[in-house]
mmCIF file of C-alpha atoms and ligand atoms in Angstrom:
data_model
loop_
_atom_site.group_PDB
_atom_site.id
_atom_site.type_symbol
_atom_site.label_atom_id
_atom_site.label_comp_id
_atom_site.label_asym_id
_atom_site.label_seq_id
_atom_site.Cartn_x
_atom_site.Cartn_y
_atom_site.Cartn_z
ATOM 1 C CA UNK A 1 88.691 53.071 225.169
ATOM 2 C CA UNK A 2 87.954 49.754 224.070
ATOM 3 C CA UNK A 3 87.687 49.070 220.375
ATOM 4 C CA UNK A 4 85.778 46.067 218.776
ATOM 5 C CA UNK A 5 86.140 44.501 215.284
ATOM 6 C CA UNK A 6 84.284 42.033 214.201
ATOM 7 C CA UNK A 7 86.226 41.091 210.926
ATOM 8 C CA UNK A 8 90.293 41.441 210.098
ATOM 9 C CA UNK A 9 90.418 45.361 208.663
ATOM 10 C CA UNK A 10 92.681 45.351 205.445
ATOM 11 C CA UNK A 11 95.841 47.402 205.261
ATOM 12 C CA UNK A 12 97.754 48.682 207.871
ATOM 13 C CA UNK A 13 94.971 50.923 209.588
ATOM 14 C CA UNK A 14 94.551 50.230 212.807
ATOM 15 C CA UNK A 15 97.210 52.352 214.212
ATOM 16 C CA UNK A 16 95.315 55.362 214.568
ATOM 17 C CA UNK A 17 93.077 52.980 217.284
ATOM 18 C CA UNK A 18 95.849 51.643 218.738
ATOM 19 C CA UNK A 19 96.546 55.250 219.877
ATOM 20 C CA UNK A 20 93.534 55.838 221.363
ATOM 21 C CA UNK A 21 92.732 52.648 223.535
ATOM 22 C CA UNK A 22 92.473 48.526 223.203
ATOM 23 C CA UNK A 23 91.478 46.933 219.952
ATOM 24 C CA UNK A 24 90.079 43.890 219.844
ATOM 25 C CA UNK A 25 90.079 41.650 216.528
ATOM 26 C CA UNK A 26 87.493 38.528 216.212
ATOM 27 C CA UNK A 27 89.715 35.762 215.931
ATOM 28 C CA UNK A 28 87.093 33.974 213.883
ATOM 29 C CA UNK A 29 87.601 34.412 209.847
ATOM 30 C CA UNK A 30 84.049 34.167 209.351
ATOM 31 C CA UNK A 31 81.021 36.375 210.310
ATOM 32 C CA UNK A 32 80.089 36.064 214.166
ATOM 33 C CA UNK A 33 76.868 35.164 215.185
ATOM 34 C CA UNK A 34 74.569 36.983 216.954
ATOM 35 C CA UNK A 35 76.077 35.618 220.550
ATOM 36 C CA UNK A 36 79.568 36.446 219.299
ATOM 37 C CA UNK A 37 78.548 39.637 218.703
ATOM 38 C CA UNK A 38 77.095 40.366 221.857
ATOM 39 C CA UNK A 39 80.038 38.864 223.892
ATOM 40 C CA UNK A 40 82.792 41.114 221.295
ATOM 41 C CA UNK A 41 80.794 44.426 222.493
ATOM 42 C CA UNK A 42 80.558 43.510 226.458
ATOM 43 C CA UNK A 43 82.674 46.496 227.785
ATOM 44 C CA UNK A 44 83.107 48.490 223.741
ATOM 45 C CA UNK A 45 82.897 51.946 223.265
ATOM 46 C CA UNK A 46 83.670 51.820 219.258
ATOM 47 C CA UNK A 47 82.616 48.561 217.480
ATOM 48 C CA UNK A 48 83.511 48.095 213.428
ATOM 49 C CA UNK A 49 80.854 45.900 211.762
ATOM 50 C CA UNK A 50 80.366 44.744 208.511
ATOM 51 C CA UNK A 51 77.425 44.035 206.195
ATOM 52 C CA UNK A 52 77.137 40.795 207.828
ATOM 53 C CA UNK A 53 76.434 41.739 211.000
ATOM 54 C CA UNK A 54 72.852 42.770 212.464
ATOM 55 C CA UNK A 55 73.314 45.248 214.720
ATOM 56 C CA UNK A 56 69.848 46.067 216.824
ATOM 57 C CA UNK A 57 68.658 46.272 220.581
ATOM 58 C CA UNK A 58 70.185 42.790 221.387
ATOM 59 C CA UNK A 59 73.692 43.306 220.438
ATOM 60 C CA UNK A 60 73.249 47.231 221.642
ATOM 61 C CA UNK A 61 72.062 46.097 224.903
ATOM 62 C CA UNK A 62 75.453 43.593 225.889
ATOM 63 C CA UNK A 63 77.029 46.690 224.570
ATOM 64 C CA UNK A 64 75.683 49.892 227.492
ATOM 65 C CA UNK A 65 78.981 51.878 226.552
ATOM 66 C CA UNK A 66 79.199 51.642 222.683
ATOM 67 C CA UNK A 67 78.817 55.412 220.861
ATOM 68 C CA UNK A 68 79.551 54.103 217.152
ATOM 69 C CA UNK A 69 78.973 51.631 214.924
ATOM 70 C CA UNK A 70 81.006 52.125 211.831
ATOM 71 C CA UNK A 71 80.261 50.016 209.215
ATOM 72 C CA UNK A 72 82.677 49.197 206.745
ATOM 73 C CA UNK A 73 80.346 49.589 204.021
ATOM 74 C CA UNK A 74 77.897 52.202 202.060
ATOM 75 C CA UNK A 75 74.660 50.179 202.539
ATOM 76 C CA UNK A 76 73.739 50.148 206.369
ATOM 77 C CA UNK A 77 70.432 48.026 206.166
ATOM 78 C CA UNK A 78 72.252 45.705 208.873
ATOM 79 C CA UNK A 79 72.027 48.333 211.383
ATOM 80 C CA UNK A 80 68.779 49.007 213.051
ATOM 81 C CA UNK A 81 69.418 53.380 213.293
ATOM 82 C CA UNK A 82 66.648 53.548 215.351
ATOM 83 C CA UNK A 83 68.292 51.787 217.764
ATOM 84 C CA UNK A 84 72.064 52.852 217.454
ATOM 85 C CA UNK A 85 70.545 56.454 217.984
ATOM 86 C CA UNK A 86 67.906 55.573 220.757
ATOM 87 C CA UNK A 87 71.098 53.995 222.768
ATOM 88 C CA UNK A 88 73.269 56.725 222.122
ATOM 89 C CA UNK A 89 75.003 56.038 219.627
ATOM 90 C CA UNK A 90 75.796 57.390 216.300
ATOM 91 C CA UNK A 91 75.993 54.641 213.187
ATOM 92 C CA UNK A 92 78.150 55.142 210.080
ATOM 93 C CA UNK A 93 79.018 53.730 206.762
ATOM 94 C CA UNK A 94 82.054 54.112 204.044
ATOM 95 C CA UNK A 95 80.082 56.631 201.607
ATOM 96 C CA UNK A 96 81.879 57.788 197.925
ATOM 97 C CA UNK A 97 84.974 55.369 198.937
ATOM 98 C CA UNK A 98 83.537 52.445 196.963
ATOM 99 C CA UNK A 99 81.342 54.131 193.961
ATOM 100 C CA UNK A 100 83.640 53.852 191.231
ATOM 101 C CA UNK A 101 84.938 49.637 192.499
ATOM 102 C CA UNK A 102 81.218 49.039 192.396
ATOM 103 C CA UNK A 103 80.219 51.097 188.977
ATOM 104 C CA UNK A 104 82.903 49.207 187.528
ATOM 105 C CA UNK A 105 81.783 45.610 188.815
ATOM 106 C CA UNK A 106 78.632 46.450 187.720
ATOM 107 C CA UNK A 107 79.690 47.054 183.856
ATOM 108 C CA UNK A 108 81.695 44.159 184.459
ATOM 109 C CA UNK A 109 78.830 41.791 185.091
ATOM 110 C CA UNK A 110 76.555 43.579 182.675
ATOM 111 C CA UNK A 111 79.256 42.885 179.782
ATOM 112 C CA UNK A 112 79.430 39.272 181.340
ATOM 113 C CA UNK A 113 75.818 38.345 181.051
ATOM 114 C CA UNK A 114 74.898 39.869 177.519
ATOM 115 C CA UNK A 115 78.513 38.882 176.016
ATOM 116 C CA UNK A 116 78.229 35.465 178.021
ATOM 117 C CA UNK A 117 81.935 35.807 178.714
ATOM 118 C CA UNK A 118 81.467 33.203 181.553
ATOM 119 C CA UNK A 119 79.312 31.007 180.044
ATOM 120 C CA UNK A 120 82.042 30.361 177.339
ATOM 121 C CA UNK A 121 84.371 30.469 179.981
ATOM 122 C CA UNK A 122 82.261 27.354 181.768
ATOM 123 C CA UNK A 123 82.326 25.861 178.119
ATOM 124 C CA UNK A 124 85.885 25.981 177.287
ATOM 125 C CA UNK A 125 86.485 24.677 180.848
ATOM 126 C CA UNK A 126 84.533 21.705 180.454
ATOM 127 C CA UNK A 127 86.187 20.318 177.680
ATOM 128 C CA UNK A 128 83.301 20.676 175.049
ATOM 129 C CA UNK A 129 84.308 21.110 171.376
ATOM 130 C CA UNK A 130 84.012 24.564 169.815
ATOM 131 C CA UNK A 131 84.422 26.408 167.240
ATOM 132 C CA UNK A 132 83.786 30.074 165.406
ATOM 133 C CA UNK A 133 80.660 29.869 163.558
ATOM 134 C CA UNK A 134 78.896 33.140 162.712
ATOM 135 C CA UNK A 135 75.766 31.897 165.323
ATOM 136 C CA UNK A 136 77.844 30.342 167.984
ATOM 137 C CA UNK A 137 77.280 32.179 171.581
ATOM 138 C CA UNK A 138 75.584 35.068 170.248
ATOM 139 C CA UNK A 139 74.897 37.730 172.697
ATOM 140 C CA UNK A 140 73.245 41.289 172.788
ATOM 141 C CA UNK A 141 74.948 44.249 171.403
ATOM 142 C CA UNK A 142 74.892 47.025 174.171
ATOM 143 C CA UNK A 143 75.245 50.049 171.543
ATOM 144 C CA UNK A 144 71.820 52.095 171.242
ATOM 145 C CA UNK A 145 69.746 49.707 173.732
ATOM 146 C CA UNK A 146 68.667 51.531 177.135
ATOM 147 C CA UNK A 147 69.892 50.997 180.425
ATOM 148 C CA UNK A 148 67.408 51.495 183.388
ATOM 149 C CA UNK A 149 69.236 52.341 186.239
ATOM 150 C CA UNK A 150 66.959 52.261 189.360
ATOM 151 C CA UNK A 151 68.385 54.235 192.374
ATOM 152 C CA UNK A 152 70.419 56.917 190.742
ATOM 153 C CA UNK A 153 72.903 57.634 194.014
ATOM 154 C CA UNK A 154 76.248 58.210 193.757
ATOM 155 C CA UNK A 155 77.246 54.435 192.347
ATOM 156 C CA UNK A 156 73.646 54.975 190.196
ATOM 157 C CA UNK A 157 74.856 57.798 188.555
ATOM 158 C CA UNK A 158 78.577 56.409 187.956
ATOM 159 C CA UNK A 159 77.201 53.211 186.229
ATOM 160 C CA UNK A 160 74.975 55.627 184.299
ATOM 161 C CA UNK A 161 77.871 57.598 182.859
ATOM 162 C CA UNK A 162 79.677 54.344 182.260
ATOM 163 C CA UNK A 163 76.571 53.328 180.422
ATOM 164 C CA UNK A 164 76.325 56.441 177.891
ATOM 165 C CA UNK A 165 79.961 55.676 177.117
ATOM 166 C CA UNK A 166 79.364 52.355 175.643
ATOM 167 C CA UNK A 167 76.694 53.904 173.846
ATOM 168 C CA UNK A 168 73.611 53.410 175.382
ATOM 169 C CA UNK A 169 70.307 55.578 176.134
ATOM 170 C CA UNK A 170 70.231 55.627 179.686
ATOM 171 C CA UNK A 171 66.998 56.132 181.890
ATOM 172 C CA UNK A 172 66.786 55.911 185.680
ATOM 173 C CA UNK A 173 64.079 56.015 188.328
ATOM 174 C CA UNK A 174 64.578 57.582 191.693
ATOM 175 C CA UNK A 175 62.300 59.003 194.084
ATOM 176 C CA UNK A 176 63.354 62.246 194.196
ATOM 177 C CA UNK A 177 66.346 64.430 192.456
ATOM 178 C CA UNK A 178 66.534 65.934 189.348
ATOM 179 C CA UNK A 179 64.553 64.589 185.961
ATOM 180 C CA UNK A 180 67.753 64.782 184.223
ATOM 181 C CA UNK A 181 70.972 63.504 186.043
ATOM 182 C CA UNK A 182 74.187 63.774 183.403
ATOM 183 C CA UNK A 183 72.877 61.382 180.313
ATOM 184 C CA UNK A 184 69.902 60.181 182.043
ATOM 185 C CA UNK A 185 66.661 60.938 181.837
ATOM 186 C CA UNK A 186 64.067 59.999 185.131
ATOM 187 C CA UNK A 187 61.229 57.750 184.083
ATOM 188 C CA UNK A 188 58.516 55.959 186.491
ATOM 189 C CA UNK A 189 59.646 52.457 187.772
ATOM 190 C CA UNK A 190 57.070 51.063 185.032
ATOM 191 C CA UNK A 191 58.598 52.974 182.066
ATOM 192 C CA UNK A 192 61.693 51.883 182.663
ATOM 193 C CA UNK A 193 60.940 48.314 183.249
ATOM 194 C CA UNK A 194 59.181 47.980 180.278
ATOM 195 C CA UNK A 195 61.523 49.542 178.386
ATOM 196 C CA UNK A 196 65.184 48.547 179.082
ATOM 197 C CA UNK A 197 66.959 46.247 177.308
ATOM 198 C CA UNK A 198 69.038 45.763 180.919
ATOM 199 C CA UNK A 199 67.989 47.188 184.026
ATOM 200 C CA UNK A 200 70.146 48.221 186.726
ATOM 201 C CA UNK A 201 69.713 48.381 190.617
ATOM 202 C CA UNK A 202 71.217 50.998 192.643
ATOM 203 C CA UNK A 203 69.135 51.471 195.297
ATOM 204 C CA UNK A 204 69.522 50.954 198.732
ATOM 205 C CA UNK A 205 67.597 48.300 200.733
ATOM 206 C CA UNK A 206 64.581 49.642 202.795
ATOM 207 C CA UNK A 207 60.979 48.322 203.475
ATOM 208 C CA UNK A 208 60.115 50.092 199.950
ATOM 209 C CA UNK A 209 62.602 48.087 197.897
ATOM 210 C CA UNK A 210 62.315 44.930 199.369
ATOM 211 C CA UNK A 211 61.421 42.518 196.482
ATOM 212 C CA UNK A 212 60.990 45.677 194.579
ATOM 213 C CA UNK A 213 62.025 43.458 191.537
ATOM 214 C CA UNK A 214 58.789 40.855 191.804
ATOM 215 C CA UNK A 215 57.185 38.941 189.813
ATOM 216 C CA UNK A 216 55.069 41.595 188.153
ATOM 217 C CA UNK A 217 58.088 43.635 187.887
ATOM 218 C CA UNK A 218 59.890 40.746 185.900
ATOM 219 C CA UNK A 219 56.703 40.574 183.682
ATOM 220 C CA UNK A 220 57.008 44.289 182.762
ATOM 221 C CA UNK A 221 60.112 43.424 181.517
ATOM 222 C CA UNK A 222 61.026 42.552 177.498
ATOM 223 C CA UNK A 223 61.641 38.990 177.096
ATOM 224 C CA UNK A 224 64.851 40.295 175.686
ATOM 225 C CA UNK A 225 66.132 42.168 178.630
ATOM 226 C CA UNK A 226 68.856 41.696 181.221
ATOM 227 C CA UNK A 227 68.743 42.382 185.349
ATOM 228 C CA UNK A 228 71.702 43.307 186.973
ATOM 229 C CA UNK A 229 71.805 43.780 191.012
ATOM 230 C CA UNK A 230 74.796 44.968 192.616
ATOM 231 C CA UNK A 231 72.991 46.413 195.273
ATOM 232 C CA UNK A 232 71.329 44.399 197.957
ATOM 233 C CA UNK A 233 69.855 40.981 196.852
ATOM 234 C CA UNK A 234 66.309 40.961 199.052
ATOM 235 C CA UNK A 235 65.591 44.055 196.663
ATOM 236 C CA UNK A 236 65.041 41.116 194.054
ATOM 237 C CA UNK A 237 62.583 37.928 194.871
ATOM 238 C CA UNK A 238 65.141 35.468 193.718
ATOM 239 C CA UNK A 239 62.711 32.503 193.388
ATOM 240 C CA UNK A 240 60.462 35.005 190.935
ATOM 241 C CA UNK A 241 63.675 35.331 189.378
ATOM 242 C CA UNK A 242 64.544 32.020 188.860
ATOM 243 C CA UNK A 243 61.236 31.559 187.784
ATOM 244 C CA UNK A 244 61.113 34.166 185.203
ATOM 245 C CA UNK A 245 64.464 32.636 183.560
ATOM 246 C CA UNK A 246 63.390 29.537 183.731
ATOM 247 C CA UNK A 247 60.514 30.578 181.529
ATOM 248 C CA UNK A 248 62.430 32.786 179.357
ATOM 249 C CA UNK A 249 60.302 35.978 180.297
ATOM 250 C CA UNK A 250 63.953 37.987 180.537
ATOM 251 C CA UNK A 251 66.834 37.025 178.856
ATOM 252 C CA UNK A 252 69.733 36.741 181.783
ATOM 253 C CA UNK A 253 70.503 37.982 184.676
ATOM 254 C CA UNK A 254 74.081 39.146 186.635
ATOM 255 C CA UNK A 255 74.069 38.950 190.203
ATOM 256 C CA UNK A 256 76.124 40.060 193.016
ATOM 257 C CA UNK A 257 74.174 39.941 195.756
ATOM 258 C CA UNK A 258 71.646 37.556 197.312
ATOM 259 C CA UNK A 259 68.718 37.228 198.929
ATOM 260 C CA UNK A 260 70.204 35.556 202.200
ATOM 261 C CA UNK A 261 73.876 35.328 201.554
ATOM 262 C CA UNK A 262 75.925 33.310 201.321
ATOM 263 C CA UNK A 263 73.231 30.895 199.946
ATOM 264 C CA UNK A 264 72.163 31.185 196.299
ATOM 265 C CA UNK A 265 68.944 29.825 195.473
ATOM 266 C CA UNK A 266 69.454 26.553 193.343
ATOM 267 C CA UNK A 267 67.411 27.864 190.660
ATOM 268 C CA UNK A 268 69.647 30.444 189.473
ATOM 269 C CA UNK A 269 72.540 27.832 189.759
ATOM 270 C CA UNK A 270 71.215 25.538 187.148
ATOM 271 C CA UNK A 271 71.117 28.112 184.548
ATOM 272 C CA UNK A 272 73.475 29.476 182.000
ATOM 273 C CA UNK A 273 72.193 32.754 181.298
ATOM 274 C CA UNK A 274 73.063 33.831 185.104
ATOM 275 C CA UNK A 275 75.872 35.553 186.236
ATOM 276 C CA UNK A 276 76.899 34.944 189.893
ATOM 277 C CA UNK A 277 79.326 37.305 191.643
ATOM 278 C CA UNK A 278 80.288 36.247 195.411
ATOM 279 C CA UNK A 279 79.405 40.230 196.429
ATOM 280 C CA UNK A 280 82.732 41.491 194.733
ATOM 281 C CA UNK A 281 81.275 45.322 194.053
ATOM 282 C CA UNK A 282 84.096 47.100 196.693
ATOM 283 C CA UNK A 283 86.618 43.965 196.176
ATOM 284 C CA UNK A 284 89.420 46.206 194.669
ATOM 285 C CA UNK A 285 92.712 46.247 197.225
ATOM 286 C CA UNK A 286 92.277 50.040 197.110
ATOM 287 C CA UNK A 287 88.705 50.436 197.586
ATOM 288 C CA UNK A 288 88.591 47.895 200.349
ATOM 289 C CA UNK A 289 91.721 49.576 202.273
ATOM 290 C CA UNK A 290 89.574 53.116 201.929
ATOM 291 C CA UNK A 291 86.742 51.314 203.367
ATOM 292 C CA UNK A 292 88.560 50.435 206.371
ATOM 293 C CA UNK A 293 90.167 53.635 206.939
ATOM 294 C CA UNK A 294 87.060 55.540 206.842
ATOM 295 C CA UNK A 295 85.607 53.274 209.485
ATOM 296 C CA UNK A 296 88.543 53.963 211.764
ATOM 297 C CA UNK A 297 88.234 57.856 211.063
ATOM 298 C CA UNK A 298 84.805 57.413 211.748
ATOM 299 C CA UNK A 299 85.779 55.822 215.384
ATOM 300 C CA UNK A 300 89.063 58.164 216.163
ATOM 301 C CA UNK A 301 86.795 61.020 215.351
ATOM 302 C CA UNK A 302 83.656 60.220 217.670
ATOM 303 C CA UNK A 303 85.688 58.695 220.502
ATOM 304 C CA UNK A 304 87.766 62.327 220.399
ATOM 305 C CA UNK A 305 84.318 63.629 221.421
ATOM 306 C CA UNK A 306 83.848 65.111 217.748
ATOM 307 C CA UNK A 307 81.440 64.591 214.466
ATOM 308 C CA UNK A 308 81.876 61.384 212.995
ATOM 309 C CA UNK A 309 82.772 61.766 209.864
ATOM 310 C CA UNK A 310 80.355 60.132 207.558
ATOM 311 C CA UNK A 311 77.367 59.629 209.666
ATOM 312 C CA UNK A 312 74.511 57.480 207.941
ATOM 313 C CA UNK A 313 71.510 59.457 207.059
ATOM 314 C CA UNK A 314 68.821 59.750 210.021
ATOM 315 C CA UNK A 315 65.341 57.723 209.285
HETATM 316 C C1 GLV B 1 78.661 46.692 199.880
HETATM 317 O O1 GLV B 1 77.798 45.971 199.516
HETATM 318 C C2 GLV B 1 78.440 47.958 200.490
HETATM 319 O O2 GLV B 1 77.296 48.334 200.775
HETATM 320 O O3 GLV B 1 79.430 48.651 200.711
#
């Protein structure tokens, strides 16, 4: 069996694919392109991706042997399914490993932006007198203001219990499920844009939610109000977003994800009431070594001729 990885895997976890045939490691410390990626599958029957790689009928087709993708990460909108399953293949992600790292960068950057922890942090840095005067870096107060959490999966509903213990009303909107999920309550998408004080996005990236968060959603939003995405970043339109802080039509914003990574669109650069995270919501040593291990199950187990292990959902 021949084994492909297109990234270094943390940890010690490639032993249980050294077992089972040849791995193969990109040298490169950078994500491959797409003619890297379709020389590193030539002759693969297993390759492990990650989020950076686009994996559709190209890359499958240098690849005739491969029977699994396993990506090392929950959202899978750089696979094309369609295609992993048309060729024969089964695709699969790191599911539940990475919910409570990414709740907890989410809180993280939503205490950042309305506290403006890093703002103060940029101040201090660059040498600018300060001191304590009852109006000096005010923020928001989180206690009794509503979080809309939009996507309420597993790392939805974590940030949502998170949420209620800090004290706020929490609201989320999800296509199907329940209407009331732990402290949450399910509103429609309008509702609970119009009505959060931050608003929270947990849902995956799909034709739907692309640019979900446009410029008419930003409108619907209080001039007070916070966004948060530590999901995918196309789900926002970053240059609506820039726009709307620009004009003060939402108060901040905390981002960990971008529209075409690594880039950040300049916009949201020159302002202080924006958070940027370089897509930190599974960087925990743990969470990351999980990750990888999951992949590898995911490989020992469908190269042993059995169910992978956490297969992504079918479309
Ligand atoms: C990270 O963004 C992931 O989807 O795991």
């Amino acid at each position: 069996m021949n084994i492909f990885i297109t990234r270094a895997l943390p940890g010690d976890v490639l032993s249980p694919l050294a077992r089972i045939g040849k791995v193969t490691v990109s040298p490169h410390d950078r994500p491959l392109t797409q003619d890297e990626l379709r020389a590193g599958v030539v002759g693969a029957d297993a390759v492990i991706t990650t989020l950076n790689d686009q994996i559709g009928t190209e890359v499958l087709a240098a690849g005739p042997q491969l029977r699994v993708v396993a990506n090392t990460a929950t959202g899978y909108d750089n696979l094309d399914v369609a295609a992993i399953t048309a060729h024969g293949a089964v695709a699969t992600n790191t599911p539940g490993v990475l919910v409570d790292a990414t709740a907890d960068l989410t809180m993280a950057l939503l205490l950042d932006v309305t506290r403006r922890v890093s703002e103060g942090d940029r101040l201090i840095r660059s040498g600018t007198p300060w001191s304590w005067d009852m109006g000096f870096l005010l923020g928001a107060g989180l206690q009794k203001g509503r979080l809309g959490v939009v996507g309420m999966g597993a790392i939805g509903r974590a940030v949502a219990r998170r949420a209620a213990a800090f004290g706020m009303d929490v609201v989320h909107h999800a296509r199907r499920g329940p209407g009331v999920i732990g402290p949450s309550t399910r509103v429609e998408l309008k509702e609970l844009l119009s009505t959060a004080d931050v608003v929270s996005l947990h849902c995956p990236l799909t034709q739907e939610t692309h640019h979900l968060i446009d410029e008419a959603a930003l409108r619907l939003m209080k001039r007070s109000a916070y966004l948060v995405n530590t999901a995918r970043g196309p789900v926002v339109d970053e240059a609506a977003l820039a726009r709307a802080l620009y004009l003060g039509e939402i108060a901040g914003a905390a981002l960990d994800v971008y529209e075409d990574e690594p880039h950040v669109h300049p916009g949201l650069i020159e302002l202080e009431n924006v958070v940027l995270a370089p897509h930190l919501g599974s960087a925990t040593a743990q969470t990351r070594t999980r990750m990888a291990e999951v992949a590898v199950e995911n490989v020992v187990a469908v190269l042993g001729g059995g169910e992978p292990v956490t297969p992504v959902p079918q479309p």
